[in-house]
PDB file of C-alpha atoms in Angstrom:
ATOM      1  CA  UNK A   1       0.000   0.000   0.000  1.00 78.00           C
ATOM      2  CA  UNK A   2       1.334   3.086  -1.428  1.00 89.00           C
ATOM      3  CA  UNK A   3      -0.756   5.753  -1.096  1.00 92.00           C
ATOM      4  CA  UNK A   4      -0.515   9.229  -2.843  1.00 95.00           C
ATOM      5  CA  UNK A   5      -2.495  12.225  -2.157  1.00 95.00           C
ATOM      6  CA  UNK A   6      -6.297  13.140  -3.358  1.00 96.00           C
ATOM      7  CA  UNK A   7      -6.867  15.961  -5.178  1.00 96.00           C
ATOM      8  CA  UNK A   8      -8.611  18.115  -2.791  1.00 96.00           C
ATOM      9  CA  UNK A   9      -5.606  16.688   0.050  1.00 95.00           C
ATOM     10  CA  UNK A  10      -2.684  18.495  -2.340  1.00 95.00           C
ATOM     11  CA  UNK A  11      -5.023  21.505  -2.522  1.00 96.00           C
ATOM     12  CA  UNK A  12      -5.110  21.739   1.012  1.00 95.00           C
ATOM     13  CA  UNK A  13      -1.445  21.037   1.537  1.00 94.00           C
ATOM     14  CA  UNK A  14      -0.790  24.020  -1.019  1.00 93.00           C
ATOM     15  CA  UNK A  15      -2.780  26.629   0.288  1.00 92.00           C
ATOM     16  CA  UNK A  16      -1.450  25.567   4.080  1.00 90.00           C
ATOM     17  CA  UNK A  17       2.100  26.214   2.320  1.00 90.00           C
ATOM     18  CA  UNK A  18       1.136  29.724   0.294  1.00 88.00           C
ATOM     19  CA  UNK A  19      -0.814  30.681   3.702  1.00 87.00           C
ATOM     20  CA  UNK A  20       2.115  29.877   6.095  1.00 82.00           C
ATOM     21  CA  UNK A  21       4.787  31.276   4.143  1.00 81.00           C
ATOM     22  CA  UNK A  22       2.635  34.903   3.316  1.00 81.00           C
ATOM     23  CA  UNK A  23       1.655  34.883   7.403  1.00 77.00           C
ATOM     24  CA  UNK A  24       5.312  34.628   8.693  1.00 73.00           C
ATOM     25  CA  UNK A  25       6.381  36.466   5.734  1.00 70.00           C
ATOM     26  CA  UNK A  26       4.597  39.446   6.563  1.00 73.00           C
ATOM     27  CA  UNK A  27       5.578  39.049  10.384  1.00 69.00           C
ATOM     28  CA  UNK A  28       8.657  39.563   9.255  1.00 68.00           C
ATOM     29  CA  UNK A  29       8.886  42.311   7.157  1.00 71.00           C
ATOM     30  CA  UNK A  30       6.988  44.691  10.615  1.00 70.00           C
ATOM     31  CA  UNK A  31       9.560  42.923  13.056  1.00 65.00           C
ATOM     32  CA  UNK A  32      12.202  44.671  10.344  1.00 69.00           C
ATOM     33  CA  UNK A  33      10.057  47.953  10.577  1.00 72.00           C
ATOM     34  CA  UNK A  34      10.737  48.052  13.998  1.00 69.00           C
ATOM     35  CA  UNK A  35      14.499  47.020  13.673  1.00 67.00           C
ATOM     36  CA  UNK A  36      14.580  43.412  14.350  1.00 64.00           C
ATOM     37  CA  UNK A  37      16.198  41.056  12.413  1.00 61.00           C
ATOM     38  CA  UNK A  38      14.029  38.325  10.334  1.00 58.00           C
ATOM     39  CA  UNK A  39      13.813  35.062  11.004  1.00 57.00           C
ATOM     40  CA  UNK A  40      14.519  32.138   8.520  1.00 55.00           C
ATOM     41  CA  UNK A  41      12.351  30.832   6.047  1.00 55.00           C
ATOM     42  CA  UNK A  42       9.387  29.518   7.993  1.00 61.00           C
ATOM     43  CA  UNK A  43       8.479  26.646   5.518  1.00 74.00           C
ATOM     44  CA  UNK A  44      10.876  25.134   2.814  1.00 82.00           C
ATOM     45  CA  UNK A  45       9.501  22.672  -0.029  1.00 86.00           C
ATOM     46  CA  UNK A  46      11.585  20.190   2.077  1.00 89.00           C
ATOM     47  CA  UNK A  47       9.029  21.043   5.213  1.00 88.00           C
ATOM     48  CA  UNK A  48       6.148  20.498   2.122  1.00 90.00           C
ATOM     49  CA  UNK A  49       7.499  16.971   1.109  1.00 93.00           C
ATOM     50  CA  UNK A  50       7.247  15.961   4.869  1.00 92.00           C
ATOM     51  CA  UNK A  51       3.979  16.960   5.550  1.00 93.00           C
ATOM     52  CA  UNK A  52       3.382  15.087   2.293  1.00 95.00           C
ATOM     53  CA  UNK A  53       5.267  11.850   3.612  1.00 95.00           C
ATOM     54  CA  UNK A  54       3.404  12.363   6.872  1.00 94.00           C
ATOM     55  CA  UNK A  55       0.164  12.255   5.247  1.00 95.00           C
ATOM     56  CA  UNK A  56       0.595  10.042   3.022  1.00 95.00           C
ATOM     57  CA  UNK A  57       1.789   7.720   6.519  1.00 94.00           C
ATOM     58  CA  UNK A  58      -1.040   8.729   7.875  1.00 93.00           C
ATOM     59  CA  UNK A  59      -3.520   7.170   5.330  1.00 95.00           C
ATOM     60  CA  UNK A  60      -1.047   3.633   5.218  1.00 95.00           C
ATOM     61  CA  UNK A  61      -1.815   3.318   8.968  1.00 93.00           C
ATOM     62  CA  UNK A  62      -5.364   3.061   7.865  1.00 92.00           C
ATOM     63  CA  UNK A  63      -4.325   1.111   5.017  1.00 94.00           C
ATOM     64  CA  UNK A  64      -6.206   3.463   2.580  1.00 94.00           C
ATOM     65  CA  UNK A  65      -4.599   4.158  -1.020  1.00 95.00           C
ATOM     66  CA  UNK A  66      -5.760   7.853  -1.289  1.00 96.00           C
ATOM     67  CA  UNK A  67      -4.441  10.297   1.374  1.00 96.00           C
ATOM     68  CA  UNK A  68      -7.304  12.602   2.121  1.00 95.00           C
ATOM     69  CA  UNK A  69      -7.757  16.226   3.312  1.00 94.00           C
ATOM     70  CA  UNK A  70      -8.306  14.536   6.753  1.00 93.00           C
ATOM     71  CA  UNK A  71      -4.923  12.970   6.754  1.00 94.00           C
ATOM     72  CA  UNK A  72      -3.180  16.114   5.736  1.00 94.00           C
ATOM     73  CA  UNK A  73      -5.197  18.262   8.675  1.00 92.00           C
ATOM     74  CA  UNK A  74      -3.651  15.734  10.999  1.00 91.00           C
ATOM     75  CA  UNK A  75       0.074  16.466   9.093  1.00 91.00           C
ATOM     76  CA  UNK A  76      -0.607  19.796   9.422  1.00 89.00           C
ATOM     77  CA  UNK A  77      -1.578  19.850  13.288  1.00 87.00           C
ATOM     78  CA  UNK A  78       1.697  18.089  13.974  1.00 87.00           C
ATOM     79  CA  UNK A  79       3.826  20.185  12.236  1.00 83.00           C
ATOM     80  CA  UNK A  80       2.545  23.228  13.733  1.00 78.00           C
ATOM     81  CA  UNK A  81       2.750  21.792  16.939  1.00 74.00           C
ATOM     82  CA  UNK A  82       5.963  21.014  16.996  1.00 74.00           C
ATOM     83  CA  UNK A  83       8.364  22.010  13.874  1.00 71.00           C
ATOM     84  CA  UNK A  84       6.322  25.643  13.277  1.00 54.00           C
ATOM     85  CA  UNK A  85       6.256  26.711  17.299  1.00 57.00           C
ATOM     86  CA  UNK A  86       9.767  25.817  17.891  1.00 62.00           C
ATOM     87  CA  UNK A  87      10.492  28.311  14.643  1.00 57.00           C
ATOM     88  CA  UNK A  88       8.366  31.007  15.872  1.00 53.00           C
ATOM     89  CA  UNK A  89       9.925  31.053  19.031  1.00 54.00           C
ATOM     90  CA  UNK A  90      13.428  31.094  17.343  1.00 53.00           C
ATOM     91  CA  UNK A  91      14.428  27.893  18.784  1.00 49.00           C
ATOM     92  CA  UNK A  92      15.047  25.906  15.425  1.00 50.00           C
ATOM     93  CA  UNK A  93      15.685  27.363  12.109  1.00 49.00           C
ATOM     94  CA  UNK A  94      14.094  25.826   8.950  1.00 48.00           C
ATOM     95  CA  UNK A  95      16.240  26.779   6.499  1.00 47.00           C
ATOM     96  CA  UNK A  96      18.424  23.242   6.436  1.00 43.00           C
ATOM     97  CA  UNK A  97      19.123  22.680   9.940  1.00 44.00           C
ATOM     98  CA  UNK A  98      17.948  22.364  13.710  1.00 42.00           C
ATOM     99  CA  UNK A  99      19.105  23.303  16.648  1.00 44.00           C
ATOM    100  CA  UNK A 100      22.891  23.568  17.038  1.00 44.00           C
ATOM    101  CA  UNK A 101      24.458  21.368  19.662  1.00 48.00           C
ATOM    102  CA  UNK A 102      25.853  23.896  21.676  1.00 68.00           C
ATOM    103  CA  UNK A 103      23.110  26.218  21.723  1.00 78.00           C
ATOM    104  CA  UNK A 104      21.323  26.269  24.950  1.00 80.00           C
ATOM    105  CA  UNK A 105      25.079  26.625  26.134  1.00 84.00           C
ATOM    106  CA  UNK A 106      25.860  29.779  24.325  1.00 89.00           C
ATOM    107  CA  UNK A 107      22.117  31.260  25.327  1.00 89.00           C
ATOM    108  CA  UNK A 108      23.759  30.376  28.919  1.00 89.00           C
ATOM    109  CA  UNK A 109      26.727  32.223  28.388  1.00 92.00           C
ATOM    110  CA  UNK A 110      25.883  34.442  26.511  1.00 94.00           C
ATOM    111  CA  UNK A 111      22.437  35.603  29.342  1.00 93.00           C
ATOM    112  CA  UNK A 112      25.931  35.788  31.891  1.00 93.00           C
ATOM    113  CA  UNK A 113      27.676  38.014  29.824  1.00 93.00           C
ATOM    114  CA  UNK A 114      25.137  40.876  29.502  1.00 93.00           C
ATOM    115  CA  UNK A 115      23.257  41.644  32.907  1.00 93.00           C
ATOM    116  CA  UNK A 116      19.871  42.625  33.360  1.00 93.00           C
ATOM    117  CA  UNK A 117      18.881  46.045  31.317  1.00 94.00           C
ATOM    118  CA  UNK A 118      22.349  46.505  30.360  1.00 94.00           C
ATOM    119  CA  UNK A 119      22.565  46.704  26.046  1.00 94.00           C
ATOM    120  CA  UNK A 120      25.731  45.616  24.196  1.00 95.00           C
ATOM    121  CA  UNK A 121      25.798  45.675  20.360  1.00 94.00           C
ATOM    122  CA  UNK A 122      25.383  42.903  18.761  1.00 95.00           C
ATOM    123  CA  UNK A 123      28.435  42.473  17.049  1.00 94.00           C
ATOM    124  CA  UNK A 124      30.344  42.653  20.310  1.00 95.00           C
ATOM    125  CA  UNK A 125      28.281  39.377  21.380  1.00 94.00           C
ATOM    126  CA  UNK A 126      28.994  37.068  18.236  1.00 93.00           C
ATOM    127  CA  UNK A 127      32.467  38.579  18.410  1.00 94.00           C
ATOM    128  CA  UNK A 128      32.435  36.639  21.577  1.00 93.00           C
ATOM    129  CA  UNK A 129      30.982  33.451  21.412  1.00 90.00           C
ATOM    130  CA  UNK A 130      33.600  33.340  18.278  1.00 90.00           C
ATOM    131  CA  UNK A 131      36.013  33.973  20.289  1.00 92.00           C
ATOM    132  CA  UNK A 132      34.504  31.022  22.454  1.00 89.00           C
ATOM    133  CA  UNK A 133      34.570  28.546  19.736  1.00 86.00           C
ATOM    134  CA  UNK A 134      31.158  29.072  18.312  1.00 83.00           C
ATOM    135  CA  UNK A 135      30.506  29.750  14.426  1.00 84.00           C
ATOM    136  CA  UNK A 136      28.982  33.271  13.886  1.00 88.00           C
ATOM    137  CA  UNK A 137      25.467  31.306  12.448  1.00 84.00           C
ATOM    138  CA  UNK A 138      25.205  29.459  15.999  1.00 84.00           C
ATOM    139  CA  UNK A 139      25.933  32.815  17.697  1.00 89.00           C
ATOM    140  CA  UNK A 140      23.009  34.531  15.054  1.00 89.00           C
ATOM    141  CA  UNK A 141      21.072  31.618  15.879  1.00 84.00           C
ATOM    142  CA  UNK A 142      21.243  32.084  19.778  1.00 88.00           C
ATOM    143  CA  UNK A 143      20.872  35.660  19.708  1.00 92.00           C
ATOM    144  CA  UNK A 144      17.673  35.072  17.425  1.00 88.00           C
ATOM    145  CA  UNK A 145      16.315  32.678  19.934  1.00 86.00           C
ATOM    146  CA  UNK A 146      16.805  35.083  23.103  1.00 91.00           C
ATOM    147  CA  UNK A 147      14.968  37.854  21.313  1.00 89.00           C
ATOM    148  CA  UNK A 148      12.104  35.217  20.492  1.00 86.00           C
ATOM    149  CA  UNK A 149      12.218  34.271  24.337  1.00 84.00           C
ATOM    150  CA  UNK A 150      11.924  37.884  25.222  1.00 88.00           C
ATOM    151  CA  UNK A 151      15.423  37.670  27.295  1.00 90.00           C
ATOM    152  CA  UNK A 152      16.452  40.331  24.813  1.00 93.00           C
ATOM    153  CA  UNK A 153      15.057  43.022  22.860  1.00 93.00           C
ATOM    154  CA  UNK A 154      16.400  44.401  20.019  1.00 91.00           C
ATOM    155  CA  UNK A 155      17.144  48.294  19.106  1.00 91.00           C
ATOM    156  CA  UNK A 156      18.703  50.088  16.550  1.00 87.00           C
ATOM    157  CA  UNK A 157      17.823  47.888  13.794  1.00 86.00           C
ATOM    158  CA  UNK A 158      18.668  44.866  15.404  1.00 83.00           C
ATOM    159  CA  UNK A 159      22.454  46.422  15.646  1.00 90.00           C
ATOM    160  CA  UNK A 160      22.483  46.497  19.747  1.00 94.00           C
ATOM    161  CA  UNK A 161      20.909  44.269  21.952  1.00 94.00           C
ATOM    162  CA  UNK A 162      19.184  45.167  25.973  1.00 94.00           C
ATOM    163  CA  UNK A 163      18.660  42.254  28.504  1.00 93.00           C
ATOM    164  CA  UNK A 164      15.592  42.240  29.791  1.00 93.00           C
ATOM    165  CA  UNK A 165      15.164  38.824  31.603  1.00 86.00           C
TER     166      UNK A 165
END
């Protein structure tokens, strides 16, 4: 049993894609308006084919040939609730990878490095964990995650960075 998707399933699937990737999209472009950096792309065609694989899953475990608009609602409600949330909260890029190994680490020292309602520029931080060992992405990538955990906030187009947790 191979089962491939209906008609009105790849449909769905494409409009989830078109709507997801237009919603973050536009997130993005007023979190630049107000200085802060973007975040990745929220939803790659390699995020698509899963949600196609896990549909089409779906409709094997029933052991139906045709993956319906029901299997790829339940696809859908998985990857939002856990791929999507992890990337809104800046936990996990989508663009290729996941979360780097060392990442809650860096958050850590990162957090010790710049007390509470102090602001250093962000330069000065990746400049640091660099200088730590960490790859300017993971130090992007940690920085992006603190500002989507509210630890940090972001000013002067996303050029200097406040503590505020």
């Amino acid at each position: 049993c191979s089962p491939r998707l209906s008609t009105e399933a790849a449909e769905r699937l494409n409009n989830y894609y078109v709507e997801v990737r237009k919603g973050l999209a536009s997130a993005d472009a007023e979190s630049e308006k107000q200085g802060k950096a973007p975040r990745a792309v929220p939803i790659t065609v390699r995020q698509l084919e899963a949600l196609v694989r896990i549909s089409e899953s779906h409709a094997k475990m029933r052991l139906d040939p045709v993956a319906t608009a029901d299997d790829v609602k339940q696809a859908i409600e998985l990857f939002t609730a856990s791929t999507l949330q992890a990337a809104k909260l800046g936990e996990i890029t989508l663009e290729g990878g996941g979360v780097s190994e060392g990442l809650a680490e860096l958050r850590q020292r990162i957090e010790g490095m710049v007390a509470i309602g102090q602001m250093r520029g962000k330069s000065e931080i990746i400049s640091q964990a660099v200088a730590w060992g960490f790859s300017e992405r993971d130090a992007e990538n940690a920085i992006r995650s603190l500002v989507g955990a509210e630890q940090f906030e972001e000013s002067r187009q996303g050029r200097r960075l406040k503590r505020v947790a």
